[in-house]
Amino acid sequence: MTENTQTPSSPDSELPTQYAPAEVEGKLYERWVERGYFDADAKSEKPPYTIVIPPPNVTGSLHLGHAFEHTLIDALTRRKRMQGYETLWQPGMDHAGIATQNVVERELAKEGKSRHDLGREAFVERVWQWKGESGGQISGQMRRLGDGVDWSRERFTMDEGLSEAVQTIFKKLYDDELIYRAERIINWCPRCLTAISDIEVEYQDDDGELVSIRYGDGDASIVVATTRAETMLGDTAVAVHPDDERYAHLVGTEIELPLTGRRIPVVADEHVDPEFGTGAVKVTPAHDPNDFEIGQRHGLPNLAVMDEHAVITVHGPFQGLDRLEARSAIVAALRADGRIVAEKRPYSHSVGHCSRCKTTIEPRLSMQWWVKVGPLAKAAGDAVRDGKVKIHPQEMEKRYFDWVDNLHDWCISRQLWWGHRIPVWYGPAGEVVCVGPDEQPPAGEGWTQDTDVLDTWFSSGLWPFSTLGWPRQTESLAKFYPNSVLVTGYDILFFWVARMMMFGLYAMDGTPPFHTIALHGMVRDQFGKKMSKSFGNAVNPLDWMDKYGSDAVRFTLARGANPGVDVPIGEDWVQASRNFANKIWNATRFALMNGATIEGELPAPEEMSATDRWILSRLNKTVAQVDAFYEDYQFSKLSEALYHFAWDEVFDWYVELSKTTFFAGGEGARVSGRVLGEVLDVTLRLLHPVVPFVTETLWTTLTGRESLVIAEWPSDSGFRDEAAEAEIENLQAVVTEVRRFRADQGLQPGQKVPARLDLAGTALAAHEGAIRQMLRLQPEGDDFNATATLPVAGAKVALDLSGTIDVAAERKRLTKDLGAAEKEKQQAQAKLGNEAFLAKAPDNVVDKIKGRLAKAEADIARIQAQLDGLPQA
């Protein structure tokens, strides 16, 4: 799509006096979508630029973390579109197995029903019904934010095409013996009644109890300590270290397990740490992953003592008790039997909880489906090591390698009804058949399909290529795979990113799913605390959008986005961003009313004033700076650069300095009007990816063209004028110093003061009119009395403050300030003159002290000049 120069039917050619986001944003977004600006064309000859949305849960709504991530992705894709790329920002949602099933089950519970009352088929149909009516509200909220996604390509991880992709890769992995079924210890949630993966377990320190229990009697006894006394019913051994002489006489013998009447062996195993506790551990292979491994090495039986609800199933007195009830009852029974050697409570220790429902996880021996991740994880690690995929910021690579290099086999089966059902059938004679998408499942008496579904991350791990039509070789797959960059939070580096890397490399013949992984941090409140409803600090971004506009929210989030670092945000900052949007609006209105235009060629440098050349030089440096920051994913730095250029240099300085030119009219006003139009044109283009709504409205009014979305991204023309920059910097120094002096004297900003400007011999002589206007300085009269003289930047500004200041009080104040500055200088010099200090102090500390010395010396010169400028008493 090329830039259109026709005058649009909207917005109006004249801007309202105030910017009202609510009246602009919705209409603009719908126009963008209707005109197909965000649609990606697989047949285009433009170079591709692809980003997938980290698919939000179908149960979700837009939270501040979504708004943050979407702002960054949208900024990248809008800029690339303007640079001439065929951009695809792929939208869609995740079916979110456990979360969605929980939502629908809660609805059923209100009706007094469970999923079992409906049966599997009717329950799944009910979930689809819920999805159609209530799921996916986040799509509408994404429109509010301005997400430039290709809605025509929206996908869902349970739609027909993605289901085909899931079945295809399962079959391929199964045939390659990378998927297998085995009985192992898994993380079991007694509330959700399903296995969950290691990365879906949240650990926190809980207060529990540590009890030391004596097994056996006399010399044939061992003391073990445990926080889970209820599992002792399933102990099948006690383990000690092979080199621990304390227990050497017991290894190979049996001792009595209290309360059960069973005798269990004492085994020697390298896993046991002889320095920890008593140096002996109870072994419960069916309820602990480490114990399971010990059991495998020593051929121990696996004795399960709890059911899926974590209720005790063995040993009469405790049978039927919940695990926590059983814990207390067993400890009491052991105490009564004289078996308790020591008790410690409360005892704080790390406990795993289900990330969905927060229930304490129960390690449980269970038959599950697994992915053999060894070769897949190696390929995922090598892709980064070999430079095929870059992780940004680079320091996050270590966390990635720590994970993929030590990855355990992945439990992919879930005991749920909502999800991709495992495509495996079991026959009446023990047959096991895995069925691909183009194959018919076996028919006949006794054949049944596996009842489990796949882990949600299994299907979302295919997202970069399944959304493009894989396993079919589509035009979209050929055009847009691999993705250009993945923008996501470091918190799901293991959940999602590693899965996509493994599956992408495996399914796409060694081609990784993306070239770059750009990791960002989490959004926190202004005090750096995690946002949470329970903390009372959670923010609905829609509330801020309603109040301040979407641009204000977007700019605030982008301005805080340093790579891989958490982002603090408060409402005050959103207000400041709203003020920035208003500043852009008001300054553009002023420019349009004073002849700013993009018509005609830009005047030659010799036709321009120094002010014109200065702003164009600064403009091109800003373009180059912003481009460099974008390429390095430095959103905070590029936002800061744009903020200060637009507000400080364009609006506060160039517009103000040009007012005298505009008011004077003539050729100078024509030249400056064209320069101001150029500066606004480029500045609005630069700002557009981050603040799209206000810039679109202003730019289309300024230029008469169709849309900024399809406008050309500005490039650095190479124009530089260092002399003009130095000249305006001197002018700024004069204005800033006099403004500070006026403020120190308590003068009002609009209060006029007689002044004599000695600018002879400097380039500032041409700017006297602008300086006087900006500083409210009147010409000197016959009775002019220079009560203060300020030397700055080679010029002198003499002010007549007769009757406006108390000279004696001002001299006293300045003398006090001078003394403080001289003391600061002496302290800094003393430290810098101390060789012992310099030998030990870090470079940054020394540099900081040098900066303090330089500032103190500058302050002394400034204050002394002000004192010299005061009239003698």
mmCIF file of C-alpha atoms in Angstrom, residues 341-616:
data_model
loop_
_atom_site.group_PDB
_atom_site.id
_atom_site.type_symbol
_atom_site.label_atom_id
_atom_site.label_comp_id
_atom_site.label_asym_id
_atom_site.label_seq_id
_atom_site.Cartn_x
_atom_site.Cartn_y
_atom_site.Cartn_z
ATOM 1 C CA VAL A 341 11.993 -37.699 68.795
ATOM 2 C CA ALA A 342 11.552 -33.984 68.020
ATOM 3 C CA GLU A 343 8.915 -31.594 66.717
ATOM 4 C CA LYS A 344 9.445 -28.145 65.221
ATOM 5 C CA ARG A 345 6.508 -25.900 64.436
ATOM 6 C CA PRO A 346 6.014 -23.563 62.808
ATOM 7 C CA TYR A 347 8.571 -24.740 60.287
ATOM 8 C CA SER A 348 8.833 -22.532 57.203
ATOM 9 C CA HIS A 349 9.623 -24.421 54.023
ATOM 10 C CA SER A 350 9.046 -24.124 50.277
ATOM 11 C CA VAL A 351 5.790 -25.697 49.123
ATOM 12 C CA GLY A 352 4.474 -26.060 45.567
ATOM 13 C CA HIS A 353 1.026 -24.728 44.670
ATOM 14 C CA CYS A 354 -1.117 -24.994 41.564
ATOM 15 C CA SER A 355 -0.700 -21.782 39.602
ATOM 16 C CA ARG A 356 -4.414 -21.846 38.697
ATOM 17 C CA CYS A 357 -6.217 -22.569 41.956
ATOM 18 C CA LYS A 358 -3.375 -22.193 44.525
ATOM 19 C CA THR A 359 -4.032 -25.653 46.012
ATOM 20 C CA THR A 360 -0.962 -27.397 47.478
ATOM 21 C CA ILE A 361 0.453 -29.771 44.876
ATOM 22 C CA GLU A 362 0.706 -33.469 45.668
ATOM 23 C CA PRO A 363 3.519 -35.461 44.005
ATOM 24 C CA ARG A 364 1.772 -38.572 42.707
ATOM 25 C CA LEU A 365 2.745 -41.661 40.773
ATOM 26 C CA SER A 366 0.661 -41.681 37.628
ATOM 27 C CA MET A 367 0.521 -43.074 34.103
ATOM 28 C CA GLN A 368 0.968 -40.098 31.765
ATOM 29 C CA TRP A 369 2.138 -39.108 28.285
ATOM 30 C CA TRP A 370 5.576 -37.519 27.993
ATOM 31 C CA VAL A 371 7.714 -35.732 25.433
ATOM 32 C CA LYS A 372 11.332 -36.864 25.374
ATOM 33 C CA VAL A 373 12.834 -33.382 25.328
ATOM 34 C CA GLY A 374 16.554 -34.236 25.197
ATOM 35 C CA PRO A 375 17.169 -33.808 21.433
ATOM 36 C CA LEU A 376 14.546 -31.062 21.120
ATOM 37 C CA ALA A 377 16.028 -29.029 23.975
ATOM 38 C CA LYS A 378 19.551 -29.453 22.608
ATOM 39 C CA ALA A 379 18.447 -28.033 19.257
ATOM 40 C CA ALA A 380 16.742 -25.137 21.057
ATOM 41 C CA GLY A 381 19.921 -24.367 22.980
ATOM 42 C CA ASP A 382 22.183 -24.701 19.933
ATOM 43 C CA ALA A 383 20.027 -22.294 17.905
ATOM 44 C CA VAL A 384 20.875 -19.524 20.365
ATOM 45 C CA ARG A 385 24.484 -20.569 20.823
ATOM 46 C CA ASP A 386 25.012 -20.642 17.051
ATOM 47 C CA GLY A 387 23.484 -17.193 16.602
ATOM 48 C CA LYS A 388 20.445 -18.333 14.604
ATOM 49 C CA VAL A 389 18.293 -16.781 17.316
ATOM 50 C CA LYS A 390 19.301 -13.769 19.384
ATOM 51 C CA ILE A 391 17.944 -13.145 22.875
ATOM 52 C CA HIS A 392 17.575 -9.524 23.860
ATOM 53 C CA PRO A 393 18.803 -8.368 26.300
ATOM 54 C CA GLN A 394 21.758 -10.704 25.947
ATOM 55 C CA GLU A 395 22.136 -11.223 29.687
ATOM 56 C CA MET A 396 18.886 -13.220 29.592
ATOM 57 C CA GLU A 397 20.677 -15.945 27.603
ATOM 58 C CA LYS A 398 22.030 -17.493 30.798
ATOM 59 C CA ARG A 399 18.520 -18.014 32.167
ATOM 60 C CA TYR A 400 17.505 -19.590 28.876
ATOM 61 C CA PHE A 401 20.463 -21.973 28.823
ATOM 62 C CA ASP A 402 19.998 -22.876 32.494
ATOM 63 C CA TRP A 403 16.526 -24.029 31.553
ATOM 64 C CA VAL A 404 16.916 -25.803 28.209
ATOM 65 C CA ASP A 405 20.187 -27.466 29.185
ATOM 66 C CA ASN A 406 18.574 -29.068 32.240
ATOM 67 C CA LEU A 407 15.097 -29.758 30.919
ATOM 68 C CA HIS A 408 13.306 -32.871 32.188
ATOM 69 C CA ASP A 409 10.909 -34.815 30.009
ATOM 70 C CA TRP A 410 7.657 -32.915 29.647
ATOM 71 C CA CYS A 411 4.405 -34.374 30.950
ATOM 72 C CA ILE A 412 1.892 -33.371 28.272
ATOM 73 C CA SER A 413 -1.277 -35.232 29.344
ATOM 74 C CA ARG A 414 -3.978 -33.539 31.409
ATOM 75 C CA GLN A 415 -6.954 -35.186 33.062
ATOM 76 C CA LEU A 416 -9.403 -32.653 31.645
ATOM 77 C CA TRP A 417 -12.211 -32.651 29.106
ATOM 78 C CA TRP A 418 -11.553 -29.277 27.479
ATOM 79 C CA GLY A 419 -8.571 -29.379 25.163
ATOM 80 C CA HIS A 420 -6.986 -31.349 22.335
ATOM 81 C CA ARG A 421 -7.749 -34.967 23.076
ATOM 82 C CA ILE A 422 -4.763 -37.286 22.793
ATOM 83 C CA PRO A 423 -5.050 -39.060 19.401
ATOM 84 C CA VAL A 424 -4.290 -42.523 20.716
ATOM 85 C CA TRP A 425 -6.658 -45.546 20.693
ATOM 86 C CA TYR A 426 -6.407 -48.660 22.812
ATOM 87 C CA GLY A 427 -7.560 -52.044 21.553
ATOM 88 C CA PRO A 428 -9.193 -54.959 23.349
ATOM 89 C CA ALA A 429 -5.961 -56.967 23.216
ATOM 90 C CA GLY A 430 -3.734 -54.197 24.532
ATOM 91 C CA GLU A 431 -3.073 -52.609 21.120
ATOM 92 C CA VAL A 432 -1.973 -48.946 21.065
ATOM 93 C CA VAL A 433 -2.542 -46.950 17.864
ATOM 94 C CA CYS A 434 -1.627 -43.272 17.315
ATOM 95 C CA VAL A 435 -3.801 -41.701 14.633
ATOM 96 C CA GLY A 436 -2.769 -38.812 12.376
ATOM 97 C CA PRO A 437 -5.160 -36.184 11.002
ATOM 98 C CA ASP A 438 -5.621 -37.971 7.649
ATOM 99 C CA GLU A 439 -6.075 -41.414 9.200
ATOM 100 C CA GLN A 440 -9.205 -43.149 10.438
ATOM 101 C CA PRO A 441 -9.184 -44.361 14.039
ATOM 102 C CA PRO A 442 -9.508 -48.113 14.509
ATOM 103 C CA ALA A 443 -13.108 -49.320 14.662
ATOM 104 C CA GLY A 444 -14.687 -52.319 16.233
ATOM 105 C CA GLU A 445 -15.601 -53.744 19.602
ATOM 106 C CA GLY A 446 -13.381 -52.757 22.522
ATOM 107 C CA TRP A 447 -11.480 -49.856 20.913
ATOM 108 C CA THR A 448 -11.421 -46.680 23.039
ATOM 109 C CA GLN A 449 -9.667 -43.320 22.742
ATOM 110 C CA ASP A 450 -7.389 -42.035 25.492
ATOM 111 C CA THR A 451 -9.472 -39.851 27.802
ATOM 112 C CA ASP A 452 -6.755 -37.275 28.501
ATOM 113 C CA VAL A 453 -6.187 -33.988 26.684
ATOM 114 C CA LEU A 454 -2.924 -32.259 25.887
ATOM 115 C CA ASP A 455 -1.246 -29.579 27.969
ATOM 116 C CA THR A 456 -2.280 -26.127 26.711
ATOM 117 C CA TRP A 457 1.372 -25.255 26.061
ATOM 118 C CA PHE A 458 1.555 -28.134 23.563
ATOM 119 C CA SER A 459 -0.755 -26.353 21.129
ATOM 120 C CA SER A 460 0.497 -22.837 21.869
ATOM 121 C CA GLY A 461 4.038 -24.085 21.232
ATOM 122 C CA LEU A 462 3.022 -24.475 17.569
ATOM 123 C CA TRP A 463 1.658 -20.910 17.348
ATOM 124 C CA PRO A 464 4.305 -19.303 15.045
ATOM 125 C CA PHE A 465 3.638 -21.802 12.235
ATOM 126 C CA SER A 466 0.253 -23.427 12.943
ATOM 127 C CA THR A 467 -1.389 -19.989 12.597
ATOM 128 C CA LEU A 468 0.099 -19.750 9.091
ATOM 129 C CA GLY A 469 -1.514 -22.992 7.898
ATOM 130 C CA TRP A 470 1.038 -25.665 8.831
ATOM 131 C CA PRO A 471 1.106 -28.616 8.199
ATOM 132 C CA ARG A 472 -0.153 -27.426 4.822
ATOM 133 C CA GLN A 473 2.447 -25.606 2.745
ATOM 134 C CA THR A 474 0.559 -22.351 2.388
ATOM 135 C CA GLU A 475 1.604 -19.062 0.817
ATOM 136 C CA SER A 476 1.386 -17.465 4.244
ATOM 137 C CA LEU A 477 3.754 -20.043 5.732
ATOM 138 C CA ALA A 478 6.265 -19.484 2.948
ATOM 139 C CA LYS A 479 6.009 -15.697 3.261
ATOM 140 C CA PHE A 480 5.793 -15.090 7.000
ATOM 141 C CA TYR A 481 7.777 -17.919 8.634
ATOM 142 C CA PRO A 482 10.023 -17.566 10.517
ATOM 143 C CA ASN A 483 8.740 -14.667 12.595
ATOM 144 C CA SER A 484 10.956 -11.624 12.708
ATOM 145 C CA VAL A 485 10.840 -11.160 16.468
ATOM 146 C CA LEU A 486 9.013 -12.520 19.483
ATOM 147 C CA VAL A 487 8.126 -9.864 22.045
ATOM 148 C CA THR A 488 7.188 -11.432 25.350
ATOM 149 C CA GLY A 489 7.780 -11.316 29.086
ATOM 150 C CA TYR A 490 10.760 -12.970 30.689
ATOM 151 C CA ASP A 491 8.296 -14.702 33.024
ATOM 152 C CA ILE A 492 7.133 -17.064 30.239
ATOM 153 C CA LEU A 493 10.595 -17.693 28.794
ATOM 154 C CA PHE A 494 10.250 -21.297 29.989
ATOM 155 C CA PHE A 495 6.501 -21.773 29.663
ATOM 156 C CA TRP A 496 6.126 -20.708 26.072
ATOM 157 C CA VAL A 497 9.337 -19.559 24.422
ATOM 158 C CA ALA A 498 11.269 -22.778 24.965
ATOM 159 C CA ARG A 499 8.272 -24.814 23.736
ATOM 160 C CA MET A 500 8.057 -22.794 20.518
ATOM 161 C CA MET A 501 11.779 -23.119 19.957
ATOM 162 C CA MET A 502 11.695 -26.906 20.353
ATOM 163 C CA PHE A 503 8.634 -27.434 18.160
ATOM 164 C CA GLY A 504 9.592 -24.856 15.528
ATOM 165 C CA LEU A 505 13.029 -26.336 14.957
ATOM 166 C CA TYR A 506 11.587 -29.856 14.913
ATOM 167 C CA ALA A 507 8.608 -29.254 12.613
ATOM 168 C CA MET A 508 10.216 -26.734 10.256
ATOM 169 C CA ASP A 509 13.375 -28.643 9.319
ATOM 170 C CA GLY A 510 15.712 -26.806 11.655
ATOM 171 C CA THR A 511 14.390 -23.305 10.956
ATOM 172 C CA PRO A 512 13.785 -21.535 14.278
ATOM 173 C CA PRO A 513 10.401 -19.843 14.817
ATOM 174 C CA PHE A 514 11.872 -16.360 15.113
ATOM 175 C CA HIS A 515 15.114 -14.475 14.568
ATOM 176 C CA THR A 516 15.032 -12.497 17.810
ATOM 177 C CA ILE A 517 13.490 -12.988 21.257
ATOM 178 C CA ALA A 518 12.945 -9.554 22.813
ATOM 179 C CA LEU A 519 12.158 -9.990 26.488
ATOM 180 C CA HIS A 520 10.497 -7.362 28.631
ATOM 181 C CA GLY A 521 9.730 -7.201 32.338
ATOM 182 C CA MET A 522 6.509 -7.122 34.307
ATOM 183 C CA VAL A 523 4.380 -4.058 34.995
ATOM 184 C CA ARG A 524 4.411 -3.037 38.656
ATOM 185 C CA ASP A 525 2.905 -0.175 40.625
ATOM 186 C CA GLN A 526 4.778 3.086 41.169
ATOM 187 C CA PHE A 527 6.424 1.628 44.288
ATOM 188 C CA GLY A 528 7.753 -1.398 42.403
ATOM 189 C CA LYS A 529 5.236 -3.802 43.948
ATOM 190 C CA LYS A 530 3.623 -6.551 41.888
ATOM 191 C CA MET A 531 0.118 -5.605 40.806
ATOM 192 C CA SER A 532 -2.556 -7.857 42.252
ATOM 193 C CA LYS A 533 -6.221 -7.647 43.167
ATOM 194 C CA SER A 534 -5.337 -9.042 46.592
ATOM 195 C CA PHE A 535 -2.855 -6.185 47.120
ATOM 196 C CA GLY A 536 -5.474 -3.646 46.088
ATOM 197 C CA ASN A 537 -3.121 -2.081 43.524
ATOM 198 C CA ALA A 538 -4.355 -3.736 40.318
ATOM 199 C CA VAL A 539 -5.306 -1.314 37.553
ATOM 200 C CA ASN A 540 -7.805 -1.804 34.758
ATOM 201 C CA PRO A 541 -6.130 -0.097 31.785
ATOM 202 C CA LEU A 542 -9.557 0.616 30.275
ATOM 203 C CA ASP A 543 -10.280 2.951 33.198
ATOM 204 C CA TRP A 544 -7.159 4.949 32.385
ATOM 205 C CA MET A 545 -8.001 4.907 28.676
ATOM 206 C CA ASP A 546 -11.467 6.281 29.447
ATOM 207 C CA LYS A 547 -9.964 8.996 31.623
ATOM 208 C CA TYR A 548 -6.831 10.017 29.732
ATOM 209 C CA GLY A 549 -7.013 8.383 26.292
ATOM 210 C CA SER A 550 -5.294 5.324 24.846
ATOM 211 C CA ASP A 551 -2.297 7.317 23.617
ATOM 212 C CA ALA A 552 -1.531 8.445 27.174
ATOM 213 C CA VAL A 553 -1.573 4.868 28.451
ATOM 214 C CA ARG A 554 0.547 3.637 25.546
ATOM 215 C CA PHE A 555 3.149 6.394 25.879
ATOM 216 C CA THR A 556 3.450 5.848 29.634
ATOM 217 C CA LEU A 557 4.045 2.126 29.155
ATOM 218 C CA ALA A 558 6.537 2.549 26.321
ATOM 219 C CA ARG A 559 8.402 5.245 28.243
ATOM 220 C CA GLY A 560 8.993 2.789 31.084
ATOM 221 C CA ALA A 561 10.060 -0.164 28.933
ATOM 222 C CA ASN A 562 13.716 -1.004 29.415
ATOM 223 C CA PRO A 563 14.681 -4.432 27.993
ATOM 224 C CA GLY A 564 14.182 -7.259 30.487
ATOM 225 C CA VAL A 565 13.429 -4.876 33.363
ATOM 226 C CA ASP A 566 10.182 -4.538 35.315
ATOM 227 C CA VAL A 567 8.119 -1.423 34.627
ATOM 228 C CA PRO A 568 6.742 0.710 37.472
ATOM 229 C CA ILE A 569 3.678 2.770 36.552
ATOM 230 C CA GLY A 570 1.401 5.168 38.403
ATOM 231 C CA GLU A 571 -1.578 7.297 37.457
ATOM 232 C CA ASP A 572 0.455 10.503 37.787
ATOM 233 C CA TRP A 573 2.624 9.308 34.903
ATOM 234 C CA VAL A 574 -0.413 8.664 32.735
ATOM 235 C CA GLN A 575 -1.611 12.198 33.489
ATOM 236 C CA ALA A 576 1.796 13.503 32.382
ATOM 237 C CA SER A 577 1.475 11.562 29.124
ATOM 238 C CA ARG A 578 -2.009 13.019 28.602
ATOM 239 C CA ASN A 579 -0.442 16.457 29.031
ATOM 240 C CA PHE A 580 2.115 15.525 26.382
ATOM 241 C CA ALA A 581 -0.658 14.581 23.944
ATOM 242 C CA ASN A 582 -2.350 17.915 24.672
ATOM 243 C CA LYS A 583 0.956 19.737 24.119
ATOM 244 C CA ILE A 584 1.337 18.081 20.709
ATOM 245 C CA TRP A 585 -2.239 19.071 19.866
ATOM 246 C CA ASN A 586 -1.943 22.710 20.952
ATOM 247 C CA ALA A 587 1.439 23.257 19.330
ATOM 248 C CA THR A 588 0.200 21.819 16.024
ATOM 249 C CA ARG A 589 -2.887 24.038 16.164
ATOM 250 C CA PHE A 590 -0.618 27.055 16.654
ATOM 251 C CA ALA A 591 1.574 25.929 13.779
ATOM 252 C CA LEU A 592 -1.373 25.477 11.427
ATOM 253 C CA MET A 593 -2.753 28.906 12.340
ATOM 254 C CA ASN A 594 0.645 30.466 11.585
ATOM 255 C CA GLY A 595 1.314 29.038 8.184
ATOM 256 C CA ALA A 596 3.020 25.700 8.868
ATOM 257 C CA THR A 597 2.907 23.750 5.628
ATOM 258 C CA ILE A 598 4.454 20.811 3.797
ATOM 259 C CA GLU A 599 3.757 22.304 0.374
ATOM 260 C CA GLY A 600 6.740 22.937 -1.883
ATOM 261 C CA GLU A 601 10.393 22.130 -1.563
ATOM 262 C CA LEU A 602 12.231 22.755 1.675
ATOM 263 C CA PRO A 603 14.097 26.098 1.396
ATOM 264 C CA ALA A 604 17.842 25.996 0.844
ATOM 265 C CA PRO A 605 19.947 26.337 4.021
ATOM 266 C CA GLU A 606 21.140 29.806 3.013
ATOM 267 C CA GLU A 607 17.517 30.968 2.958
ATOM 268 C CA MET A 608 16.919 29.797 6.499
ATOM 269 C CA SER A 609 17.594 31.473 9.801
ATOM 270 C CA ALA A 610 19.953 29.889 12.315
ATOM 271 C CA THR A 611 16.875 28.823 14.279
ATOM 272 C CA ASP A 612 15.506 26.998 11.226
ATOM 273 C CA ARG A 613 18.825 25.289 10.550
ATOM 274 C CA TRP A 614 19.182 24.353 14.233
ATOM 275 C CA ILE A 615 15.836 22.562 14.437
ATOM 276 C CA LEU A 616 16.392 20.689 11.171
#
